[in-house]
Amino acid sequence: SQTIHQWPATLVQPVGSPLSLECTVEGTSNPNLYWYRQAAGRGLQLLFYSVGIGQISSEVPQNLSASRPQDRQFILSSKKLLLSDSGFYLCAWRTGGSSPLHFGNGTRLTVT
Amino acid sequence: AQSVTQLGSHVSVSEGALVLLRCNYSSSVPPYLFWYVQYPNQGLQLLLKYTSAATLVKGINGFEAEFKKSETSFHLTKPSAHMSDAAEYFCAVIFGGGGNKLTFGTGTQLKVEL
């Protein structure tokens, strides 16, 4: 069966520090991969998605970037965090077509 | 423009009462539709999905939803609410018969009272 791993679960970082969140999927090949952010009271915001290695689509221009160095690995990064980067970050995968998204357990990021 | 709307950001019901959470979409082409549930500090969990088969879809935890093309709706229901149903619920849509992105509604927080 397929599983998705996302870490860390919680993270507290100072303003201006770098960020790296990692997500890996097991049990499937060539998944579509996604990063979402939930800010308090603002719903789900799609940040990036990828349909293949090295292919990244950015939905919102901002302080973050994403990379997909391997088929089932998706990384969210920032060189310098802002206070506004605080939120709950969710990684997800799907196979395409009519298939649903499958989410990881999320990372709670607090920028202080 | 294609969009998905969840009416009511907060819904409160008594334990044992009917749960009705509303979702409407705007699209000329019937989309694929999903309902997710999110408990605090957790990821979203798929409750059910409609992908052009039966219009009444049964999901986990006793929930079901009915696709009504004429009303462009996909409301989520449960006959009898349980305290454990308290969570946030999201409707999501894939427009255009396929594609790479799901569009999410803004969510409905369900509160279940004794």
Short mmCIF file of C-alpha atoms in Angstrom, two decimals, chain B residues 3 5 8 12 14 18-19 27 29 49 57 62 69 73 75-76 81 83 89-90 101 103-104 110:
data_model
loop_
_atom_site.label_atom_id
_atom_site.label_comp_id
_atom_site.label_asym_id
_atom_site.label_seq_id
_atom_site.Cartn_x
_atom_site.Cartn_y
_atom_site.Cartn_z
CA SER B 3 -15.02 27.79 -8.34
CA THR B 5 -18.21 27.24 -2.52
CA GLY B 8 -21.34 28.13 6.25
CA SER B 12 -23.26 23.28 14.93
CA SER B 14 -26.60 18.19 18.45
CA LEU B 18 -28.58 15.12 10.97
CA VAL B 19 -25.35 16.59 9.60
CA SER B 27 -18.55 24.59 -14.06
CA VAL B 29 -18.58 20.31 -17.35
CA LYS B 49 -15.30 10.83 -3.95
CA VAL B 57 -21.66 8.14 -2.89
CA GLY B 62 -21.22 6.87 7.90
CA LYS B 69 -25.89 18.11 -11.69
CA SER B 73 -24.07 20.59 -5.71
CA HIS B 75 -23.63 18.16 -0.20
CA LEU B 76 -22.27 15.93 2.55
CA ALA B 81 -23.89 13.05 14.36
CA MET B 83 -19.05 13.70 19.04
CA TYR B 89 -14.57 19.45 6.37
CA PHE B 90 -13.37 20.45 2.94
CA LYS B 101 -4.96 20.39 -9.48
CA THR B 103 -9.57 23.28 -6.02
CA PHE B 104 -10.62 23.35 -2.37
CA LEU B 110 -18.43 21.15 12.39
#
